[in-house]
XYZ file of C-alpha atoms in Angstrom:
146
model
C 77.004 155.856 64.785
C 73.888 153.430 64.687
C 74.347 150.268 63.174
C 70.699 149.467 62.718
C 67.770 151.123 64.157
C 65.634 154.744 64.089
C 66.792 158.056 64.199
C 64.397 160.536 65.144
C 65.788 164.048 64.544
C 64.426 167.703 64.478
C 62.237 167.211 67.711
C 61.617 170.712 69.426
C 63.724 170.291 72.662
C 60.595 171.129 74.910
C 59.011 167.844 73.456
C 61.943 165.522 73.765
C 60.762 163.588 76.929
C 57.113 163.537 75.791
C 58.128 161.630 72.700
C 60.158 159.356 74.871
C 57.193 158.514 76.946
C 54.718 158.347 73.904
C 56.948 155.692 72.385
C 57.702 153.715 75.806
C 61.242 154.142 75.157
C 61.935 154.043 78.907
C 60.927 150.378 78.851
C 62.694 149.035 75.624
C 65.536 146.810 76.316
C 67.226 148.295 73.298
C 70.088 150.995 73.537
C 68.452 154.402 73.458
C 70.518 157.603 73.108
C 69.211 161.052 73.097
C 70.668 164.572 72.715
C 68.822 167.669 74.298
C 69.136 171.086 73.659
C 71.543 170.767 70.540
C 72.188 173.578 68.248
C 69.704 173.767 65.248
C 69.635 176.317 62.426
C 66.167 175.773 62.014
C 64.866 175.354 65.514
C 67.247 177.191 67.541
C 67.565 174.266 69.802
C 66.628 170.593 69.065
C 66.367 167.012 70.441
C 67.416 163.832 68.595
C 66.599 160.155 69.698
C 68.531 157.051 68.340
C 67.136 153.708 68.989
C 69.256 150.549 68.141
C 67.362 147.544 66.500
C 64.044 149.031 66.687
C 61.940 150.297 63.692
C 58.709 152.439 64.321
C 55.450 151.328 62.997
C 53.554 153.900 60.847
C 50.957 154.503 63.970
C 54.018 155.330 66.180
C 55.151 157.631 63.407
C 52.022 159.360 63.294
C 51.806 159.768 67.055
C 55.186 161.649 66.663
C 53.475 163.880 64.401
C 51.322 165.442 66.781
C 54.118 166.393 69.205
C 56.727 167.051 66.491
C 55.227 167.354 63.107
C 58.647 168.729 61.922
C 60.514 165.798 63.237
C 62.558 163.657 60.534
C 62.881 159.987 61.059
C 65.349 157.665 59.283
C 65.704 154.171 59.159
C 69.163 153.083 59.557
C 70.703 149.874 58.212
C 74.315 148.845 58.367
C 75.158 152.453 59.115
C 73.306 154.105 56.318
C 70.118 155.700 55.845
C 67.829 153.062 54.143
C 64.471 154.975 54.354
C 63.121 158.256 55.411
C 59.778 158.118 57.060
C 57.093 161.217 56.231
C 55.315 162.201 59.433
C 51.466 162.363 58.850
C 48.733 163.290 60.908
C 45.842 161.029 60.865
C 42.322 162.372 60.542
C 41.668 161.405 64.245
C 43.480 160.222 67.495
C 41.650 157.932 69.729
C 42.631 157.348 73.236
C 46.034 159.183 73.132
C 45.293 162.819 74.150
C 43.612 164.383 77.021
C 41.094 166.955 76.647
C 41.711 170.210 78.059
C 38.267 170.938 79.199
C 37.751 170.096 82.879
C 34.253 169.442 82.028
C 34.525 167.175 79.251
C 33.063 163.652 79.805
C 36.198 162.016 78.956
C 37.650 163.706 82.020
C 34.962 161.994 84.488
C 33.647 158.742 82.756
C 35.768 155.895 81.274
C 35.141 156.991 77.733
C 38.333 157.142 75.369
C 39.048 160.377 74.012
C 38.568 161.297 70.554
C 40.025 164.207 68.628
C 39.939 165.150 64.982
C 42.894 166.883 63.320
C 42.625 170.072 61.362
C 44.894 173.337 60.816
C 43.791 176.606 61.458
C 45.993 179.531 60.040
C 48.545 176.807 59.438
C 48.402 175.653 63.000
C 47.604 172.212 64.343
C 44.219 172.083 66.104
C 42.745 169.189 67.486
C 39.123 169.110 68.263
C 37.436 167.053 70.922
C 34.789 164.824 69.567
C 32.712 165.181 72.872
C 32.857 168.866 73.860
C 34.067 170.117 70.543
C 36.773 172.397 72.236
C 39.867 172.818 70.083
C 43.250 172.319 71.569
C 46.457 173.872 69.958
C 49.393 171.764 69.830
C 50.986 173.805 72.536
C 48.631 172.736 75.096
C 48.544 168.769 74.119
C 48.436 166.322 77.240
C 49.538 162.918 76.095
C 47.416 160.184 78.129
C 50.260 157.743 79.748
C 49.306 154.304 80.959
C 50.444 153.865 84.327
C-alpha cells in the first residue's frame, strides 16, 4: 500500500518503460514500484506504477496521455484516494516527440519538434508542424535527454 504519492494504473504493458523514462522516474530518490504484464479485464495485460511522495503536475499527466491515453491516475494521501486526475491531450506537444520522417528538418537541425494532436477514426494522430507527416500513437518515439 502507498501512504502518500501517485498511482498510475491501466498503462498498456508495452508502454511501461516509456512512461518511466518520460517521467524521469529512474532518477528520483523516491520509492518507485511497478508491475508489468498484470492481468486486466480491459487490456488483457497492463502495467502499474506507484511513486511514493511524488505528485504529478498537469503537464506530466498530459505527457502520459500521449503514451497511455486510457491510464488512470490516482493521488494517494494517508492510504486513501484523495484525487483522480483526468488525462488530457494538449493541442500540441513541443520538444517531446521525435518525427518519424527521416527528411524532417527536426532530424537534421537543432529545431525543437512540434506536433499538433488530433483524432482520426478515434485513433490519436500527431501531425508534425514542419513536414506535416502524421504519426500514429503506435509509432511514437519520445525524445530523451542524455
